[in-house]
Short mmCIF file of C-alpha atoms in Angstrom, two decimals:
data_model
loop_
_atom_site.label_atom_id
_atom_site.label_comp_id
_atom_site.label_asym_id
_atom_site.label_seq_id
_atom_site.Cartn_x
_atom_site.Cartn_y
_atom_site.Cartn_z
CA MET A 1 113.88 65.09 99.72
CA TYR A 2 117.47 65.93 100.73
CA SER A 3 119.42 63.26 102.67
CA ILE A 4 121.57 64.37 105.61
CA MET A 5 124.61 62.70 107.21
CA ILE A 6 125.81 63.83 110.67
CA VAL A 7 129.48 63.18 111.54
CA ASP A 8 130.62 63.79 115.14
CA ASP A 9 132.47 61.69 117.71
CA GLU A 10 130.12 62.93 120.46
CA PRO A 11 126.81 61.00 120.48
CA ILE A 12 125.01 63.81 122.30
CA ILE A 13 125.90 66.25 119.51
CA ARG A 14 124.73 63.86 116.80
CA LYS A 15 121.45 63.12 118.57
CA GLY A 16 120.89 66.80 119.35
CA ILE A 17 121.22 67.80 115.70
CA ALA A 18 119.16 64.84 114.51
CA ASN A 19 116.29 65.41 116.96
CA PHE A 20 116.00 69.16 117.42
CA ILE A 21 116.21 70.48 113.86
CA GLN A 22 112.91 70.84 111.97
CA TRP A 23 113.99 68.63 109.07
CA ASP A 24 110.54 68.14 107.53
CA SER A 25 110.07 71.87 107.02
CA MET A 26 113.19 71.92 104.80
CA ASN A 27 112.29 68.73 102.94
CA CYS A 28 115.24 66.95 104.58
CA LYS A 29 115.81 63.65 106.36
CA VAL A 30 118.73 62.41 108.49
CA THR A 31 119.61 59.10 106.82
CA CYS A 32 122.87 58.17 108.57
CA GLU A 33 125.34 59.09 111.31
CA ALA A 34 129.09 58.52 111.67
CA THR A 35 131.53 58.92 114.56
CA ASN A 36 134.48 60.08 112.43
CA GLY A 37 135.64 60.76 108.88
CA LEU A 38 136.73 57.18 108.19
CA GLU A 39 133.30 55.82 109.04
CA ALA A 40 131.70 58.60 107.02
CA LYS A 41 133.76 57.64 103.93
CA GLU A 42 132.27 54.15 103.98
CA LEU A 43 128.72 55.40 104.50
CA ILE A 44 128.98 57.90 101.65
CA GLU A 45 129.36 55.04 99.18
CA THR A 46 126.12 53.36 100.28
CA ASP A 47 123.91 56.16 101.61
CA LYS A 48 124.86 58.86 99.07
CA PRO A 49 123.93 61.89 101.25
CA ASP A 50 123.24 65.31 99.74
CA ILE A 51 124.53 67.26 102.76
CA ILE A 52 127.10 66.32 105.44
CA ILE A 53 127.30 68.13 108.79
CA SER A 54 130.72 67.33 110.27
CA ASP A 55 132.65 68.25 113.42
CA ILE A 56 136.13 69.63 112.72
CA LYS A 57 138.05 67.57 115.31
CA MET A 58 137.55 63.80 115.38
CA PRO A 59 139.82 60.77 115.81
CA GLY A 60 140.93 58.86 112.73
CA MET A 61 139.97 61.46 110.13
CA ASP A 62 138.98 65.01 111.05
CA GLY A 63 136.53 67.34 109.35
CA ILE A 64 139.20 69.04 107.19
CA ASP A 65 140.47 65.77 105.71
CA LEU A 66 136.90 64.55 105.23
CA SER A 67 136.07 67.80 103.39
CA LYS A 68 139.09 67.30 101.14
CA TYR A 69 138.08 63.70 100.38
CA ILE A 70 134.52 64.76 99.55
CA HIS A 71 135.72 67.69 97.42
CA GLU A 72 137.98 65.39 95.39
CA ASN A 73 135.62 62.42 95.06
CA PHE A 74 132.05 63.65 95.59
CA PRO A 75 132.06 67.39 94.73
CA HIS A 76 128.25 67.43 94.52
CA ILE A 77 127.97 66.69 98.27
CA LYS A 78 127.74 69.88 100.35
CA VAL A 79 129.68 70.05 103.64
CA ILE A 80 128.92 72.14 106.74
CA ILE A 81 131.71 72.30 109.36
CA LEU A 82 131.01 72.50 113.11
CA THR A 83 133.95 74.21 114.82
CA GLY A 84 134.85 75.58 118.22
CA TYR A 85 136.12 79.14 118.69
CA SER A 86 139.67 77.88 119.24
CA ASP A 87 139.59 75.92 115.96
CA PHE A 88 138.12 78.72 113.85
CA GLU A 89 141.37 79.83 112.20
CA TYR A 90 142.29 76.18 111.45
CA ALA A 91 138.83 75.66 109.96
CA GLN A 92 139.47 78.39 107.37
CA SER A 93 141.78 75.98 105.52
CA ALA A 94 138.63 74.09 104.49
CA ILE A 95 137.50 77.03 102.33
CA ARG A 96 139.53 75.63 99.44
CA TYR A 97 137.40 72.48 99.59
CA ASN A 98 134.19 74.44 98.94
CA VAL A 99 132.75 74.00 102.43
CA VAL A 100 129.32 75.66 102.41
CA ASP A 101 129.47 77.20 105.89
CA PHE A 102 131.19 77.14 109.28
CA VAL A 103 129.00 76.97 112.39
CA LEU A 104 130.61 77.80 115.73
CA LYS A 105 129.91 75.45 118.64
CA PRO A 106 127.89 75.75 120.76
CA SER A 107 125.34 77.18 118.35
CA SER A 108 121.59 77.63 118.14
CA ASN A 109 119.40 75.49 115.93
CA ASN A 110 118.79 78.59 113.80
CA LYS A 111 122.48 78.83 112.81
CA ILE A 112 122.57 75.19 111.71
CA THR A 113 119.23 75.60 109.93
CA GLN A 114 120.53 78.65 108.04
CA ALA A 115 123.63 76.72 106.94
CA ILE A 116 121.48 73.82 105.72
CA GLU A 117 119.20 76.20 103.81
CA THR A 118 122.29 77.67 102.13
CA ALA A 119 123.44 74.18 101.12
CA ILE A 120 119.98 73.34 99.78
CA LYS A 121 119.97 76.53 97.71
CA ILE A 122 123.35 75.65 96.19
CA ILE A 123 122.21 72.09 95.44
CA SER A 124 119.05 73.39 93.79
CA GLU A 125 121.04 75.80 91.64
CA GLU A 126 123.50 73.09 90.61
CA ARG A 127 120.73 70.64 89.78
CA LEU A 128 119.00 73.29 87.73
CA LYS A 129 122.25 73.96 85.90
CA SER A 130 122.70 70.23 85.31
CA GLN A 131 119.20 69.99 83.86
CA LYS A 132 119.93 72.90 81.55
CA LEU A 133 123.12 71.22 80.36
CA GLU A 134 121.19 68.04 79.60
CA SER A 135 118.70 70.07 77.60
CA MET A 136 121.58 71.66 75.72
CA LYS A 137 122.93 68.23 74.79
CA ASP A 138 119.63 67.39 73.13
CA LYS A 139 119.75 70.55 71.05
CA LEU A 140 123.36 69.91 70.03
CA ASN A 141 122.19 66.96 67.97
CA GLU A 142 120.28 69.38 65.74
CA ASN A 143 122.98 71.94 65.16
CA LEU A 144 126.38 71.27 63.61
CA SER A 145 128.09 74.37 65.03
CA LEU A 146 127.03 73.41 68.52
CA LEU A 147 128.25 69.86 67.96
CA GLN A 148 131.60 71.24 66.86
CA GLU A 149 131.81 73.44 69.92
CA LYS A 150 130.95 70.57 72.26
CA PHE A 151 133.56 68.29 70.70
CA LEU A 152 136.25 70.98 70.71
CA TYR A 153 135.47 71.89 74.33
CA ASP A 154 136.15 68.29 75.34
CA PHE A 155 139.14 68.11 73.01
CA ILE A 156 140.96 71.17 74.38
CA ASN A 157 140.34 69.89 77.91
CA GLY A 158 142.03 66.59 77.08
CA LEU A 159 138.91 64.43 77.29
CA HIS A 160 139.41 62.77 73.88
CA GLN A 161 142.44 60.46 73.73
CA ASN A 162 141.78 57.87 71.01
CA GLN A 163 143.35 59.21 67.81
CA THR A 164 141.15 57.16 65.48
CA THR A 165 138.01 58.46 67.16
CA ILE A 166 139.35 62.02 67.04
CA GLN A 167 140.16 61.83 63.33
CA ASN A 168 136.76 60.33 62.47
CA THR A 169 134.84 62.87 64.55
CA ILE A 170 136.76 65.82 63.09
CA LYS A 171 135.98 64.53 59.61
CA ASP A 172 132.28 63.96 60.44
CA LEU A 173 131.94 67.44 61.95
CA ASN A 174 133.90 69.12 59.14
CA ILE A 175 136.48 70.59 61.51
CA SER A 176 139.75 71.87 60.03
CA LEU A 177 142.77 72.14 62.35
CA LYS A 178 146.12 72.52 60.55
CA THR A 179 148.30 75.45 61.59
CA TYR A 180 146.58 77.36 64.36
CA HIS A 181 146.62 79.56 67.45
CA VAL A 182 144.35 79.29 70.47
CA LEU A 183 143.01 82.59 71.85
CA TYR A 184 141.47 82.73 75.32
CA PHE A 185 139.11 85.68 76.02
CA LYS A 186 137.91 86.50 79.54
CA PHE A 187 135.65 89.44 80.33
CA THR A 188 134.72 91.50 83.36
CA THR A 189 132.04 94.19 83.49
CA ASN A 190 131.76 97.61 85.02
CA THR A 191 129.30 96.92 87.85
CA ASP A 192 128.12 100.52 87.75
CA SER A 193 127.06 100.26 84.13
CA GLU A 194 123.37 100.93 83.52
CA LEU A 195 123.52 99.04 80.22
CA ILE A 196 124.43 95.67 81.66
CA ASP A 197 122.74 93.52 84.26
CA ILE A 198 125.63 91.19 85.03
CA LYS A 199 123.61 88.37 86.50
CA GLU A 200 120.97 88.43 83.79
CA ASN A 201 122.99 89.00 80.64
CA LYS A 202 126.33 87.21 80.87
CA LYS A 203 125.14 84.74 78.28
CA ASN A 204 124.23 87.62 75.95
CA ILE A 205 127.64 89.22 76.49
CA LEU A 206 129.37 85.99 75.48
CA GLY A 207 127.16 85.87 72.40
CA GLU A 208 128.18 89.42 71.45
CA ILE A 209 131.86 88.62 71.96
CA LYS A 210 131.54 85.52 69.78
CA LYS A 211 129.82 87.57 67.09
CA PHE A 212 132.54 90.24 67.02
CA VAL A 213 135.29 87.62 67.04
CA SER A 214 133.68 86.05 63.97
CA ILE A 215 133.52 89.46 62.24
CA ILE A 216 137.15 90.35 62.96
CA PHE A 217 138.46 86.93 61.94
CA LYS A 218 135.99 86.33 59.08
CA ASP A 219 138.85 85.66 56.64
CA PHE A 220 140.13 82.78 58.77
CA THR A 221 138.57 79.44 59.65
CA HIS A 222 137.93 79.62 63.36
CA TYR A 223 135.89 77.96 66.11
CA ASN A 224 134.46 79.75 69.15
CA ILE A 225 134.06 77.69 72.32
CA THR A 226 132.28 78.81 75.48
CA ILE A 227 134.44 77.90 78.50
CA ASP A 228 132.37 79.36 81.33
CA CYS A 229 130.07 82.31 81.98
CA ASN A 230 132.97 84.78 81.67
CA SER A 231 135.21 83.35 78.99
CA ILE A 232 135.46 81.88 75.50
CA CYS A 233 138.22 80.17 73.58
CA THR A 234 138.81 80.65 69.85
CA ILE A 235 140.86 78.28 67.68
CA ILE A 236 142.04 80.11 64.54
CA ASN A 237 143.63 78.48 61.52
CA VAL A 238 146.50 80.38 59.90
CA GLU A 239 145.49 79.61 56.31
CA LYS A 240 146.57 82.76 54.51
CA ASN A 241 149.91 84.44 54.00
CA ILE A 242 150.45 87.03 56.73
CA ASP A 243 153.04 89.77 56.29
CA GLU A 244 154.02 89.71 59.97
CA ASP A 245 154.47 87.16 62.72
CA SER A 246 151.13 85.38 63.19
CA THR A 247 151.09 85.98 66.96
CA THR A 248 151.59 89.72 66.44
CA PHE A 249 148.97 89.75 63.69
CA PHE A 250 146.24 88.17 65.84
CA LEU A 251 147.27 90.31 68.80
CA ASN A 252 146.75 93.50 66.79
CA LYS A 253 143.47 92.27 65.30
CA SER A 254 142.18 91.38 68.79
CA LYS A 255 142.88 94.91 70.02
CA GLU A 256 140.03 96.12 67.82
CA LEU A 257 137.61 93.86 69.65
CA LEU A 258 138.94 94.76 73.10
CA ASP A 259 138.81 98.50 72.38
CA PHE A 260 135.24 98.29 71.07
CA PHE A 261 133.87 96.49 74.12
CA SER A 262 135.80 98.71 76.50
CA ASN A 263 134.71 102.01 74.91
CA PHE A 264 131.10 101.24 74.00
CA MET A 265 129.90 98.55 76.42
CA ASN A 266 131.99 99.09 79.57
CA ILE A 267 133.25 95.53 79.27
CA SER A 268 136.92 94.80 79.94
CA ILE A 269 138.27 91.81 78.02
CA SER A 270 141.63 90.15 78.64
CA LEU A 271 143.27 87.86 76.09
CA GLY A 272 145.85 85.07 76.20
CA ILE A 273 147.42 83.85 72.93
CA SER A 274 149.17 80.49 72.48
CA ASN A 275 152.21 79.77 70.36
CA LEU A 276 151.67 78.60 66.79
CA HIS A 277 150.94 74.85 66.54
CA LYS A 278 150.79 72.50 63.55
CA ASN A 279 149.82 69.13 65.02
CA LEU A 280 146.27 68.13 65.83
CA GLU A 281 147.43 66.40 69.01
CA GLN A 282 148.72 69.73 70.38
CA VAL A 283 145.30 71.38 70.74
CA HIS A 284 145.20 70.71 74.48
CA THR A 285 148.75 72.07 74.84
CA ALA A 286 147.84 75.20 72.87
CA TYR A 287 144.77 75.77 75.04
CA LYS A 288 146.89 75.40 78.17
CA GLU A 289 149.38 77.93 76.79
CA ALA A 290 146.58 80.43 76.17
CA THR A 291 145.16 80.05 79.69
CA GLU A 292 148.61 80.26 81.26
CA SER A 293 149.31 83.39 79.24
CA LEU A 294 146.11 84.92 80.57
CA SER A 295 147.19 84.20 84.14
CA LEU A 296 149.76 86.98 83.66
CA ARG A 297 146.96 89.53 84.02
CA PHE A 298 147.02 88.76 87.75
CA TYR A 299 150.43 90.46 87.89
CA GLU A 300 150.18 93.10 85.16
CA ASP A 301 147.79 95.90 84.18
CA ASN A 302 147.85 94.93 80.50
CA ASN A 303 145.02 92.99 78.88
CA ILE A 304 146.74 91.06 76.06
CA PHE A 305 149.36 88.40 76.80
CA THR A 306 151.26 85.91 74.66
CA TYR A 307 152.77 82.62 75.74
CA SER A 308 156.22 83.94 74.89
CA ASP A 309 155.75 86.35 77.84
CA TYR A 310 154.92 83.50 80.22
CA ALA A 311 157.68 82.38 82.58
CA PRO A 312 156.57 80.16 85.50
CA THR A 313 158.16 80.78 88.89
CA THR A 314 160.90 78.34 89.79
CA SER A 315 161.41 79.27 93.46
CA LYS A 316 159.21 80.41 96.30
CA LEU A 317 159.81 83.47 98.44
CA ASP A 318 162.16 83.01 101.38
CA LYS A 319 160.12 81.98 104.43
CA THR A 320 161.98 84.32 106.77
CA LEU A 321 161.33 87.28 104.47
CA LYS A 322 157.66 86.33 104.26
CA HIS A 323 157.28 86.12 108.05
CA ASN A 324 159.15 89.39 108.54
CA TYR A 325 156.74 91.21 106.23
CA VAL A 326 153.66 89.63 107.80
CA ASP A 327 154.87 90.28 111.36
CA LYS A 328 155.65 93.92 110.56
CA ILE A 329 152.19 94.44 109.02
CA ILE A 330 150.42 92.92 112.03
CA ASP A 331 152.61 94.84 114.51
CA SER A 332 151.78 98.06 112.65
CA ILE A 333 148.07 97.27 112.89
CA LYS A 334 148.46 96.68 116.64
CA SER A 335 150.21 100.04 117.06
CA SER A 336 147.72 101.81 114.73
CA ASN A 337 150.51 102.90 112.39
CA ARG A 338 148.62 103.20 109.12
CA ASP A 339 151.55 104.47 107.03
CA ILE A 340 153.95 101.69 107.99
CA ALA A 341 151.27 99.01 107.70
CA LEU A 342 150.33 100.09 104.17
CA SER A 343 153.88 100.75 102.97
CA THR A 344 155.01 97.35 104.28
CA MET A 345 152.07 95.66 102.62
CA ASN A 346 152.82 97.40 99.31
CA LYS A 347 156.50 96.40 99.50
CA PHE A 348 155.48 92.83 100.22
CA ILE A 349 153.06 92.78 97.28
CA TYR A 350 155.75 94.21 95.02
CA GLU A 351 158.15 91.47 96.17
CA LEU A 352 155.55 88.81 95.39
CA LYS A 353 154.70 90.39 92.04
CA SER A 354 158.24 91.00 90.82
CA SER A 355 159.30 87.44 91.68
CA ARG A 356 156.13 86.09 89.98
CA GLN A 357 155.13 83.93 92.92
CA PRO A 358 152.31 81.45 92.16
CA ILE A 359 148.85 83.03 92.24
CA GLU A 360 147.54 80.54 94.80
CA TYR A 361 150.55 81.22 97.04
CA ILE A 362 149.96 84.99 96.87
CA LYS A 363 146.26 84.58 97.66
CA ASN A 364 147.09 82.34 100.62
CA ILE A 365 149.35 85.08 101.98
CA GLY A 366 146.45 87.52 101.57
CA ILE A 367 144.23 85.16 103.56
CA LEU A 368 146.96 84.83 106.22
CA ILE A 369 147.26 88.60 106.68
CA SER A 370 143.47 88.96 106.80
CA SER A 371 143.00 86.13 109.30
CA LEU A 372 145.68 87.56 111.63
CA SER A 373 143.99 90.97 111.40
CA PHE A 374 140.61 89.46 112.28
CA LYS A 375 142.25 87.56 115.14
CA LEU A 376 143.34 90.88 116.67
CA LEU A 377 139.69 91.94 116.74
CA LEU A 378 138.64 88.61 118.25
CA ASN A 379 140.99 89.31 121.16
CA HIS A 380 138.63 92.12 122.13
CA TYR A 381 135.68 89.74 122.44
CA ILE A 382 133.59 91.67 119.93
CA ASN A 383 130.67 90.10 118.07
CA LEU A 384 131.91 86.70 116.86
CA SER A 385 129.23 86.31 114.22
CA GLU A 386 130.23 89.67 112.73
CA ILE A 387 133.88 88.58 112.53
CA VAL A 388 132.91 85.24 110.97
CA GLU A 389 130.76 86.96 108.36
CA ASN A 390 133.36 89.60 107.49
CA SER A 391 136.23 87.12 107.35
CA SER A 392 134.26 84.69 105.19
CA LYS A 393 133.42 87.45 102.69
CA THR A 394 137.02 88.65 102.65
CA TYR A 395 138.45 85.17 102.07
CA THR A 396 135.98 84.59 99.24
CA ASN A 397 136.89 87.93 97.64
CA ILE A 398 140.59 87.09 97.89
CA LEU A 399 140.14 83.67 96.32
CA ASN A 400 138.05 85.18 93.51
CA CYS A 401 140.17 88.26 92.79
CA ASP A 402 141.56 88.46 89.26
CA SER A 403 144.58 90.69 89.78
CA ILE A 404 147.21 91.55 92.30
CA SER A 405 145.89 95.13 92.33
CA ASP A 406 142.47 93.79 93.39
CA LEU A 407 144.18 91.81 96.16
CA THR A 408 146.05 94.95 97.23
CA ASN A 409 142.77 96.88 97.49
CA ILE A 410 141.18 94.11 99.56
CA LEU A 411 144.13 93.95 101.97
CA GLU A 412 144.25 97.74 102.25
CA LYS A 413 140.59 97.77 103.33
CA VAL A 414 141.22 94.97 105.84
CA ILE A 415 144.26 96.72 107.32
CA LEU A 416 142.66 100.17 107.57
CA SER A 417 139.37 98.88 108.97
CA SER A 418 141.26 96.76 111.52
CA ILE A 419 143.34 99.75 112.60
CA ASP A 420 140.26 101.96 112.91
CA ARG A 421 138.36 99.31 114.84
CA LEU A 422 141.27 98.53 117.15
CA SER A 423 141.90 102.23 117.82
CA TYR A 424 138.28 102.65 118.80
CA LEU A 425 138.32 99.53 120.96
CA ASN A 426 141.59 100.56 122.63
CA SER A 427 140.18 104.00 123.47
CA GLN A 428 137.12 102.28 124.91
CA ASP A 429 139.38 99.99 126.93
CA ASN A 430 141.29 102.96 128.41
CA TYR A 431 138.02 104.63 129.33
CA ILE A 432 136.79 101.43 131.01
CA ILE A 433 140.01 101.05 133.05
CA LYS A 434 139.83 104.67 134.24
CA LYS A 435 136.17 104.29 135.15
CA VAL A 436 136.77 101.07 137.11
CA THR A 437 139.85 102.46 138.87
CA ARG A 438 137.96 105.60 139.91
CA TYR A 439 135.08 103.51 141.23
CA ILE A 440 137.47 101.42 143.36
CA GLU A 441 139.11 104.56 144.78
CA LEU A 442 135.72 105.91 145.83
CA ASN A 443 134.24 102.63 147.10
CA TYR A 444 137.19 100.70 148.51
CA ASP A 445 135.48 100.52 151.92
CA ASN A 446 132.52 98.59 150.46
CA GLN A 447 132.26 95.12 148.99
CA ILE A 448 133.30 95.31 145.32
CA LYS A 449 132.30 92.52 142.93
CA LEU A 450 133.53 91.87 139.40
CA ASN A 451 129.98 91.54 138.06
CA ASP A 452 129.03 94.94 139.50
CA LEU A 453 132.02 96.58 137.82
CA ALA A 454 131.22 94.81 134.53
CA GLU A 455 127.67 96.13 134.68
CA LEU A 456 129.02 99.60 135.41
CA ALA A 457 131.33 99.40 132.36
CA HIS A 458 128.71 97.75 130.11
CA VAL A 459 130.91 94.73 129.28
CA ASN A 460 130.85 91.08 130.29
CA SER A 461 132.78 90.03 133.39
CA SER A 462 135.27 87.71 131.65
CA TYR A 463 136.25 90.47 129.22
CA LEU A 464 136.66 93.01 132.05
CA SER A 465 138.80 90.61 134.08
CA ARG A 466 141.10 89.97 131.12
CA LEU A 467 141.23 93.68 130.22
CA ILE A 468 142.24 94.73 133.75
CA LYS A 469 145.05 92.19 133.83
CA GLN A 470 146.19 93.15 130.32
CA GLU A 471 146.22 96.92 130.94
CA THR A 472 147.46 97.07 134.56
CA GLY A 473 149.42 93.87 135.02
CA SER A 474 147.36 93.12 138.14
CA THR A 475 144.15 91.24 138.82
CA LEU A 476 141.04 93.02 140.07
CA THR A 477 141.56 91.46 143.52
CA GLU A 478 145.12 92.79 143.63
CA ILE A 479 144.06 96.31 142.61
CA ILE A 480 141.34 96.41 145.29
CA ALA A 481 143.77 95.07 147.91
CA LYS A 482 146.50 97.57 146.98
CA THR A 483 144.03 100.47 147.12
CA ARG A 484 142.81 99.39 150.57
CA ILE A 485 146.34 98.97 151.91
CA GLU A 486 147.34 102.45 150.67
CA LYS A 487 144.31 103.92 152.47
CA ALA A 488 145.17 101.86 155.56
CA LYS A 489 148.73 103.23 155.57
CA ASP A 490 147.33 106.76 155.61
CA LEU A 491 145.07 105.91 158.57
CA LEU A 492 147.89 104.16 160.46
CA SER A 493 150.05 107.24 160.02
CA LEU A 494 147.42 109.31 161.85
CA GLY A 495 147.92 107.07 164.91
CA ASN A 496 144.45 107.58 166.44
CA MET A 497 142.76 104.33 165.32
CA LYS A 498 143.17 100.70 166.31
CA THR A 499 144.16 98.13 163.71
CA TYR A 500 140.76 96.36 163.67
CA GLU A 501 139.04 99.76 163.23
CA ILE A 502 141.26 100.58 160.28
CA ALA A 503 140.59 97.14 158.76
CA ILE A 504 136.84 97.75 158.87
CA LYS A 505 137.32 101.31 157.64
CA VAL A 506 139.04 100.10 154.44
CA GLY A 507 136.51 97.33 153.77
CA ILE A 508 138.16 94.27 155.38
CA GLU A 509 136.02 92.76 158.13
CA ASP A 510 138.59 90.26 159.48
CA PRO A 511 141.50 91.99 161.34
CA ALA A 512 143.72 88.90 161.01
CA TYR A 513 143.17 88.76 157.27
CA PHE A 514 143.80 92.50 157.11
CA SER A 515 147.18 92.06 158.83
CA GLN A 516 148.03 89.23 156.43
CA VAL A 517 147.21 91.33 153.35
CA PHE A 518 148.97 94.38 154.79
CA LYS A 519 152.20 92.44 155.29
CA LYS A 520 151.94 90.91 151.79
CA TYR A 521 151.98 94.32 150.12
CA THR A 522 154.22 96.30 152.54
CA GLY A 523 156.49 93.64 154.03
CA LEU A 524 155.48 94.82 157.51
CA SER A 525 152.70 94.11 159.96
CA PRO A 526 150.41 97.06 160.79
CA SER A 527 152.09 97.50 164.19
CA GLU A 528 155.58 97.41 162.64
CA PHE A 529 154.53 99.95 160.06
CA LYS A 530 153.13 102.21 162.79
CA LYS A 531 156.40 102.06 164.76
CA ILE A 532 158.55 102.84 161.74
CA ASP A 533 156.20 105.61 160.66
CA LYS A 534 156.69 107.32 164.06
CA LEU A 535 160.48 107.33 163.74
CA PRO A 536 162.22 110.44 162.41
CA SER A 537 162.58 110.27 158.64
CA SER A 538 166.37 110.10 158.93
CA LEU A 539 166.14 106.91 161.00
CA SER A 540 163.31 105.25 159.13
CA ASN A 541 165.23 105.61 155.86
CA ARG A 542 168.34 103.86 157.18
#
């Protein structure tokens, strides 16, 4: 059974979630409640919940800080954030803390239930993975090569510190590390390939890569280490005399492997190569060099990188320049200027690329541009759930993208789709304003209600009210009043009707109120207007 913690400073919210969700049907139980993040921190230690449902804004410690604390200290606990519409953009900062889902308040039980089911699915997958890893540990005891790989995996990640233990283990496992390079291979597949089912066969792909690495480097003592489902690390001893620089030699040899997988299996492999190292204690450093070298593929279209090419950024982009680019992109989206929006975005990306800004910084800028684009759509009151879904997918794609060209493609799609959607919505808005204005002109003498106009335009009343003010600069009440007064001026000019008759004729039952409104918009009372209107034009214009 999965244990649930609810964190919210409003008791009614906590009790509502605890009492109205069908917990039993999901094999869940609410085991504890907290009023804020600080209280939740204490309860986590004792109650050990599987899933935490937390409000975003709370005194003491809010949902974002709580998510960060959980991510850093209890990464196995899954967090669901409850957020209001006004806090939605702020809530996106929690994505980096692996929050499972964001649920807008107020929300139906179904939305919360769906988020919980997602968390349960993730937990189940992680537990299954954990069980598989435990099973693998048992098998390692029976196979020397697997024992070597396990030890070296921990070693390159800096998990072994005691030198005596390291020396003894290396001797026991018959590992030879003298003068060596570390090579880091990472692969991606062509998703259209009929030969490869990515989800099913990643393990097989890694096996094939390991096999070909062993063939190419068969004359050198080497150790292949699986890092994750997309990458392996190879430690190669430089035992033989090589006519050229060892880095260049292994680079050229690796090209054979990369070309084979690219041409025959539709698999793209990127490679990072460390400097040459001679001390056993430098294995972790060499591994870090190889991974840092590979990070260069985010900026470049090449697929082989050496640590000598790696130069970390020392300064961040000027903030004013950054804001100028972002503002120009968003303004271009607002004005539906596709060319300027895309050219500005491409210039900005080039600036980020050429100055080698940190990858995380560049991705955060991508998320910023995307979130501001989505915010423009939110201003039109379109389907919130659709925006949440699209934005969540986009942010995930940005965080997971492997290259700056991938990021450029994502942002291009966001910009163009936002422009297309806004253009459509703006044309709809103009049509609505014309329709409403025409209706008022034809029905000014009747009672006109906002809800009736909203029904006529097929939009909700709050949206229509905001749209009228935005497009005309006047409220609906002011537009109706101005229309009636203009009609009243025409009737007064005829001179054959009394003021109270004209008031009724233009839809205002109370003559006194009519006179008050008339003076507000003309500066004259009806009788004063009638007198001036009768004067010759030369006198009335003095």
